[in-house]
Short mmCIF file of C-alpha atoms and ligand atoms in Angstrom, two decimals:
data_model
loop_
_atom_site.label_atom_id
_atom_site.label_comp_id
_atom_site.label_asym_id
_atom_site.label_seq_id
_atom_site.Cartn_x
_atom_site.Cartn_y
_atom_site.Cartn_z
CA MET Y 1 96.42 47.43 197.16
CA THR Y 2 97.64 50.37 199.16
CA LEU Y 3 97.81 49.60 202.92
CA LYS Y 4 98.14 52.53 205.63
CA ASN Y 5 101.50 52.05 207.57
CA GLU Y 6 99.10 51.23 210.44
CA GLN Y 7 97.76 48.50 208.82
CA LEU Y 8 101.07 47.24 207.79
CA LEU Y 9 102.14 47.22 211.18
CA SER Y 10 99.18 45.78 212.51
CA MET Y 11 99.73 42.78 210.44
CA TYR Y 12 103.44 42.63 211.44
CA GLU Y 13 102.19 42.66 215.06
CA THR Y 14 99.82 39.88 214.53
CA MET Y 15 102.61 37.67 212.64
CA TYR Y 16 105.22 38.69 215.46
CA LYS Y 17 103.01 37.57 218.19
CA ILE Y 18 102.14 34.26 216.72
CA ARG Y 19 105.71 33.54 216.26
CA LYS Y 20 106.81 34.61 219.84
CA PHE Y 21 103.94 32.79 221.52
CA GLU Y 22 104.84 29.51 219.27
CA GLU Y 23 108.46 29.91 220.18
CA LYS Y 24 107.32 29.97 223.85
CA ALA Y 25 105.14 27.17 223.68
CA SER Y 26 108.13 25.11 221.95
CA GLU Y 27 110.57 26.17 224.73
CA LEU Y 28 107.76 25.27 227.42
CA PHE Y 29 106.64 21.80 225.87
CA ALA Y 30 110.53 20.81 225.77
CA ASP Y 31 110.67 21.72 229.42
CA SER Y 32 107.82 19.70 230.10
CA LEU Y 33 105.70 22.38 231.36
CA ILE Y 34 103.18 21.79 228.74
CA PRO Y 35 101.19 18.57 228.72
CA GLY Y 36 99.53 17.03 225.89
CA PHE Y 37 100.23 17.62 222.19
CA VAL Y 38 101.19 20.90 220.52
CA HIS Y 39 101.21 21.38 216.79
CA LEU Y 40 102.98 24.78 216.08
CA TYR Y 41 102.10 27.33 213.26
CA ILE Y 42 105.76 28.72 213.09
CA GLY Y 43 106.31 29.43 209.63
CA GLU Y 44 102.89 29.86 208.27
CA GLU Y 45 101.85 33.33 210.14
CA ALA Y 46 101.38 35.26 207.14
CA VAL Y 47 98.38 33.23 206.28
CA ALA Y 48 96.34 33.80 209.45
CA ALA Y 49 97.46 37.46 209.77
CA GLY Y 50 96.74 38.22 205.99
CA VAL Y 51 93.46 36.61 205.98
CA CYS Y 52 92.24 37.95 209.51
CA SER Y 53 93.40 41.52 208.62
CA ASN Y 54 90.06 41.60 206.64
CA LEU Y 55 87.99 40.59 209.45
CA SER Y 56 86.03 41.84 212.42
CA ASP Y 57 84.20 40.42 215.44
CA LYS Y 58 80.94 40.00 213.45
CA ASP Y 59 82.98 37.42 211.27
CA TYR Y 60 83.78 33.76 212.37
CA ILE Y 61 86.84 31.47 211.81
CA THR Y 62 87.24 27.63 212.30
CA SER Y 63 90.49 26.43 213.14
CA THR Y 64 92.56 23.19 213.08
CA HIS Y 65 94.83 21.12 215.43
CA ARG Y 66 97.45 23.59 214.25
CA GLY Y 67 95.36 26.62 215.58
CA HIS Y 68 97.31 28.91 217.76
CA GLY Y 69 98.16 31.33 214.78
CA HIS Y 70 94.66 31.51 213.60
CA VAL Y 71 93.03 32.40 216.86
CA ILE Y 72 95.42 34.83 217.83
CA ALA Y 73 95.25 36.64 214.59
CA LYS Y 74 91.32 36.70 215.41
CA GLY Y 75 92.11 38.38 218.86
CA ALA Y 76 92.31 35.52 221.24
CA ASP Y 77 93.71 36.33 224.69
CA LEU Y 78 97.55 35.31 225.47
CA ASN Y 79 96.94 34.85 228.74
CA LYS Y 80 94.01 32.59 228.38
CA MET Y 81 95.65 30.62 225.74
CA MET Y 82 98.81 29.98 227.95
CA ALA Y 83 96.91 28.84 230.92
CA GLU Y 84 95.01 26.77 228.58
CA LEU Y 85 98.06 25.32 227.25
CA PHE Y 86 99.20 24.49 230.61
CA GLY Y 87 96.08 22.85 231.65
CA LYS Y 88 95.12 25.73 234.15
CA ALA Y 89 91.69 26.85 235.59
CA ASP Y 90 92.06 30.46 234.11
CA GLY Y 91 92.43 28.73 230.59
CA TYR Y 92 89.92 29.01 227.72
CA CYS Y 93 88.56 25.80 228.38
CA LYS Y 94 89.31 25.82 232.39
CA GLY Y 95 92.16 24.03 231.57
CA LYS Y 96 90.39 20.90 230.41
CA GLY Y 97 90.84 21.20 226.39
CA GLY Y 98 94.41 22.14 225.79
CA SER Y 99 95.83 23.31 222.59
CA MET Y 100 93.32 21.77 220.32
CA HIS Y 101 90.32 23.52 221.98
CA ILE Y 102 90.89 26.80 222.15
CA ALA Y 103 87.55 28.79 221.25
CA ASP Y 104 86.32 32.41 221.85
CA VAL Y 105 82.60 32.55 220.54
CA ASP Y 106 82.47 36.41 221.46
CA LYS Y 107 85.68 37.19 218.98
CA GLY Y 108 84.14 34.79 216.34
CA ILE Y 109 86.47 31.95 217.24
CA LEU Y 110 84.52 28.85 216.53
CA GLY Y 111 87.57 26.60 217.81
CA ALA Y 112 90.66 24.95 217.21
CA ASN Y 113 89.77 21.33 216.18
CA GLY Y 114 91.60 18.11 216.82
CA ILE Y 115 89.40 16.56 214.08
CA VAL Y 116 90.99 16.90 210.87
CA GLY Y 117 88.45 18.49 208.74
CA GLY Y 118 86.26 19.35 211.35
CA GLY Y 119 85.99 22.87 210.62
CA HIS Y 120 84.49 22.69 207.16
CA ALA Y 121 80.81 22.03 208.16
CA ILE Y 122 81.10 24.31 211.20
CA SER Y 123 82.27 27.30 209.35
CA THR Y 124 79.48 26.59 206.37
CA GLY Y 125 76.75 26.53 209.17
CA ALA Y 126 78.26 29.93 210.43
CA ALA Y 127 78.14 31.25 207.06
CA LEU Y 128 74.61 30.02 206.84
CA ALA Y 129 73.78 31.56 209.97
CA CYS Y 130 75.37 35.03 208.84
CA LYS Y 131 73.31 35.04 205.66
CA MET Y 132 69.95 34.20 207.23
CA GLN Y 133 70.46 36.87 209.96
CA ASN Y 134 71.81 39.33 207.47
CA THR Y 135 74.60 40.22 209.49
CA GLY Y 136 77.14 41.07 206.75
CA GLY Y 137 79.49 38.79 208.44
CA VAL Y 138 81.53 36.05 206.65
CA ALA Y 139 83.08 32.66 207.81
CA ILE Y 140 86.67 31.59 207.31
CA CYS Y 141 87.66 28.16 207.23
CA PHE Y 142 91.31 27.39 207.83
CA PHE Y 143 92.46 23.69 206.97
CA GLY Y 144 95.43 21.91 205.70
CA ASP Y 145 96.32 19.82 202.29
CA GLY Y 146 95.75 16.74 204.31
CA ALA Y 147 92.19 17.92 205.32
CA SER Y 148 91.36 18.97 201.72
CA ASN Y 149 90.97 15.06 201.29
CA ARG Y 150 88.52 14.62 203.96
CA GLY Y 151 84.76 14.00 202.77
CA THR Y 152 83.59 16.93 204.84
CA PHE Y 153 85.60 19.25 202.20
CA HIS Y 154 83.53 17.99 199.43
CA GLU Y 155 80.01 18.04 201.34
CA SER Y 156 80.75 21.68 202.84
CA ILE Y 157 82.09 23.32 199.57
CA ASN Y 158 79.31 21.98 197.53
CA LEU Y 159 76.64 23.23 200.00
CA GLY Y 160 78.25 26.49 200.38
CA ALA Y 161 78.14 27.04 196.68
CA LEU Y 162 74.92 25.95 196.06
CA TRP Y 163 73.33 28.07 198.81
CA LYS Y 164 76.09 31.04 197.90
CA LEU Y 165 77.03 31.36 201.43
CA PRO Y 166 79.49 33.96 202.86
CA VAL Y 167 82.44 31.55 203.53
CA LEU Y 168 85.92 31.48 202.31
CA TYR Y 169 87.70 28.00 202.32
CA VAL Y 170 91.34 28.62 203.06
CA ILE Y 171 93.70 25.68 202.35
CA GLU Y 172 97.18 26.05 204.24
CA ASN Y 173 99.08 23.84 201.70
CA ASN Y 174 102.81 23.53 203.79
CA LEU Y 175 103.05 20.41 201.60
CA TRP Y 176 102.74 17.94 204.09
CA GLY Y 177 100.01 16.11 206.06
CA GLU Y 178 101.66 14.77 209.12
CA PHE Y 179 104.28 12.66 207.71
CA CYS Y 180 102.87 12.41 204.23
CA PRO Y 181 103.88 14.52 201.30
CA VAL Y 182 101.17 16.26 199.19
CA GLU Y 183 102.26 14.49 196.03
CA GLN Y 184 101.47 11.09 197.93
CA SER Y 185 97.99 12.23 199.07
CA CYS Y 186 96.45 14.18 196.41
CA SER Y 187 95.74 12.94 192.88
CA ASP Y 188 96.25 16.54 191.70
CA THR Y 189 98.34 18.90 193.64
CA ASN Y 190 96.60 21.92 192.21
CA LEU Y 191 94.28 21.95 195.26
CA CYS Y 192 92.62 25.47 194.55
CA GLY Y 193 91.82 23.88 190.97
CA ARG Y 194 89.12 22.00 192.83
CA ALA Y 195 87.08 25.13 192.99
CA ARG Y 196 86.21 24.34 189.28
CA ALA Y 197 84.04 21.48 190.61
CA TYR Y 198 81.95 23.71 192.47
CA GLY Y 199 81.68 26.69 190.06
CA ILE Y 200 83.33 28.93 192.52
CA PRO Y 201 86.48 30.88 192.25
CA GLY Y 202 89.85 29.20 193.28
CA GLU Y 203 93.14 31.16 193.82
CA CYS Y 204 96.72 29.93 194.73
CA VAL Y 205 98.79 32.52 196.73
CA ASP Y 206 102.25 32.59 197.94
CA GLY Y 207 101.50 31.98 201.65
CA ASN Y 208 104.66 33.31 203.09
CA ASP Y 209 103.90 36.86 201.59
CA VAL Y 210 101.26 38.26 204.01
CA LEU Y 211 100.64 41.36 201.50
CA ALA Y 212 99.45 38.78 198.56
CA VAL Y 213 97.44 36.83 201.10
CA CYS Y 214 95.79 39.72 202.49
CA GLU Y 215 94.83 41.05 198.98
CA ALA Y 216 93.78 37.93 197.68
CA ALA Y 217 91.72 36.96 200.76
CA GLY Y 218 90.52 40.47 200.80
CA LYS Y 219 88.98 40.45 197.46
CA LEU Y 220 87.29 36.94 197.84
CA ILE Y 221 85.93 37.89 201.40
CA GLU Y 222 84.29 41.19 199.61
CA ARG Y 223 82.79 38.78 197.15
CA ALA Y 224 81.19 36.77 199.56
CA ARG Y 225 80.09 39.64 201.86
CA LYS Y 226 78.15 41.10 198.74
CA GLY Y 227 76.28 37.61 198.30
CA GLU Y 228 78.35 36.27 195.57
CA GLY Y 229 79.24 33.03 197.30
CA PRO Y 230 82.27 31.20 198.71
CA SER Y 231 85.76 30.73 197.28
CA ILE Y 232 88.90 28.75 197.81
CA LEU Y 233 92.28 30.35 198.65
CA GLU Y 234 95.03 28.07 198.45
CA CYS Y 235 98.23 29.40 200.37
CA LEU Y 236 101.53 27.68 199.82
CA THR Y 237 103.52 28.03 202.85
CA TRP Y 238 105.74 25.59 205.02
CA ARG Y 239 105.67 24.73 208.72
CA HIS Y 240 109.34 24.81 210.23
CA HIS Y 241 108.72 22.55 212.91
CA GLY Y 242 107.92 18.75 213.02
CA HIS Y 243 104.22 17.83 212.61
CA PHE Y 244 103.90 18.15 216.54
CA GLU Y 245 106.67 19.32 219.04
CA GLY Y 246 108.90 16.51 219.51
CA ASP Y 247 108.75 15.00 215.88
CA PRO Y 248 112.02 15.67 214.63
CA ALA Y 249 110.56 15.61 210.88
CA ASP Y 250 113.71 13.67 209.50
CA TYR Y 251 111.47 12.82 206.87
CA LYS Y 252 111.77 16.24 205.32
CA ASP Y 253 114.60 17.12 202.74
CA PRO Y 254 117.20 19.45 204.33
CA ALA Y 255 117.65 21.47 201.17
CA GLN Y 256 113.99 22.10 201.00
CA GLN Y 257 113.78 22.98 204.67
CA GLU Y 258 116.60 25.44 204.06
CA ALA Y 259 115.12 27.04 200.82
CA TRP Y 260 111.91 27.40 202.86
CA LEU Y 261 113.25 28.91 206.07
CA ALA Y 262 115.03 31.49 203.60
CA LYS Y 263 111.46 32.64 202.66
CA ASP Y 264 110.48 32.77 206.48
CA PRO Y 265 107.58 35.46 206.10
CA ILE Y 266 108.48 37.45 209.38
CA PRO Y 267 111.91 38.85 208.57
CA ARG Y 268 110.71 38.97 204.75
CA PHE Y 269 107.95 41.32 205.87
CA ARG Y 270 110.19 43.26 208.66
CA SER Y 271 112.46 44.03 205.50
CA HIS Y 272 109.51 45.42 203.58
CA LEU Y 273 108.39 47.54 206.38
CA ILE Y 274 111.44 49.13 206.69
CA GLU Y 275 113.02 49.21 203.34
CA LYS Y 276 110.24 49.50 201.04
CA ALA Y 277 107.33 51.11 203.04
CA LYS Y 278 109.94 53.21 204.95
CA ILE Y 279 108.49 52.65 208.36
CA ALA Y 280 111.13 53.79 211.27
CA THR Y 281 112.95 50.63 212.68
CA ALA Y 282 112.05 52.05 216.06
CA ALA Y 283 108.25 51.55 215.33
CA VAL Y 284 108.93 47.78 214.48
CA GLU Y 285 111.25 47.41 217.49
CA GLU Y 286 108.50 48.92 219.85
CA ILE Y 287 106.03 46.34 218.61
CA GLU Y 288 108.56 43.64 219.09
CA THR Y 289 109.44 44.40 222.64
CA ARG Y 290 105.81 45.15 223.73
CA ILE Y 291 104.70 41.49 222.32
CA ASN Y 292 107.85 39.97 223.59
CA GLY Y 293 106.65 41.36 227.29
CA MET Y 294 102.94 40.00 226.51
CA VAL Y 295 104.38 36.58 225.98
CA GLU Y 296 105.99 36.79 229.06
CA GLU Y 297 103.29 37.85 231.05
CA ALA Y 298 101.18 35.01 229.56
CA VAL Y 299 103.60 32.49 230.90
CA ALA Y 300 103.69 34.12 234.34
CA PHE Y 301 99.75 34.39 234.17
CA ALA Y 302 99.58 30.52 233.44
CA GLN Y 303 102.08 29.56 236.05
CA ASN Y 304 100.10 31.57 238.59
CA SER Y 305 96.92 30.19 237.63
CA PRO Y 306 95.44 27.37 239.71
CA ASP Y 307 94.95 23.86 238.77
CA PRO Y 308 91.41 23.07 237.94
CA ASP Y 309 89.46 21.80 240.97
CA PRO Y 310 89.02 17.90 240.60
CA SER Y 311 85.34 18.55 241.57
CA SER Y 312 84.77 20.29 238.21
CA LEU Y 313 85.91 17.33 236.31
CA LEU Y 314 82.48 16.89 234.58
CA ASP Y 315 81.39 20.58 234.31
CA ASP Y 316 80.74 21.70 230.90
CA VAL Y 317 80.98 18.23 229.60
CA TYR Y 318 77.27 17.57 229.33
CA ALA Y 319 74.88 20.29 228.05
C1 LIG U 1 89.73 12.97 211.32
C2 LIG U 1 91.19 12.71 211.45
N1 LIG U 1 92.03 11.90 210.62
C3 LIG U 1 93.10 11.72 211.03
C4 LIG U 1 93.75 12.49 212.23
C5 LIG U 1 95.05 12.41 212.49
N2 LIG U 1 95.91 13.77 212.10
C6 LIG U 1 96.21 14.79 212.98
S1 LIG U 1 97.00 15.70 212.13
C7 LIG U 1 96.89 15.01 210.47
C8 LIG U 1 97.61 15.77 209.46
C9 LIG U 1 96.80 17.01 208.75
O1 LIG U 1 97.43 17.45 207.93
P1 LIG U 1 96.99 18.76 207.06
O2 LIG U 1 95.25 18.95 206.98
O3 LIG U 1 97.71 19.16 205.96
O4 LIG U 1 97.61 19.64 208.14
P2 LIG U 1 99.00 20.31 208.82
O5 LIG U 1 99.14 19.31 209.91
O6 LIG U 1 99.89 20.09 207.65
O7 LIG U 1 98.73 21.56 209.21
C10 LIG U 1 96.31 13.89 210.74
C11 LIG U 1 96.17 12.89 209.84
C12 LIG U 1 92.91 13.45 213.02
N3 LIG U 1 93.41 14.28 213.91
N4 LIG U 1 91.70 13.64 212.59
#
């Protein structure tokens, strides 16, 4: 796969933006400025960035409780995201949804989702809409190894395969579902191997290698766009933080944590850009400086946004 420098830098920008947004969210949560729960995507950035580099606005994604990375990679606005995390009126859900309810339908972001496995059926339905309306769009369903054990996984993939829908099911296998290691929740840890049961392709890639993710997803998405049906892409990765902010993750083996930190997708791709692709360090630094500024701006935007008016409490609740 040959990508132009511009495409490589765009993927780096996405990964770096996710990382900085998440690091800031972690800091603000620790300072009690963000209420509720936040589940951070730090360490898994290459999955969202690699997959979404193949998408445009006519394509859809469904996300998870660990959704900031997916929605950023699909083009969500950092200001509106941060305001939502703060519970402010200018947030994506006017401050009433929080981290697990960020959606931007115009950008094809069908929502983060507090229900584990909640995206399987939604993405399959979106793919059905793409097919019926002949838009050429595809739907991407991001979910974890834990969510791969929900009944929705089987029901949705079976139907998606039967109807040859343009959907890619992306399993982000970070080896843990909450506090449970994958070996204790999955009878066969070769998760992409489940594709055989549906007669569709299943592939597993290094989810910390953005180029590998981009290439594998690109091929499977192309296939879906051509009407050849869905696939499963399993991306092996690792969350650096606890399951949620505040979880010390002391159930993880420190040696394993250290080994995965050494495979951090961001410094790894940065070195690739400079050493292999021969991109000027200044070009990479320009991105980093710009994104750092965007994240600071998002915090200021959130802080300056008003609280929701109590009279709006029931607005948008019932349709
Ligand atoms: C239907 C449902 N069951 C249980 C939960 C509680 N819960 C929240 S996250 C989570 C673990 C999900 O693990 P995985 O799908 O691997 O995603 P990860 O957190 O590793 O990204 C669980 C059990 C939930 N939110 N929804």
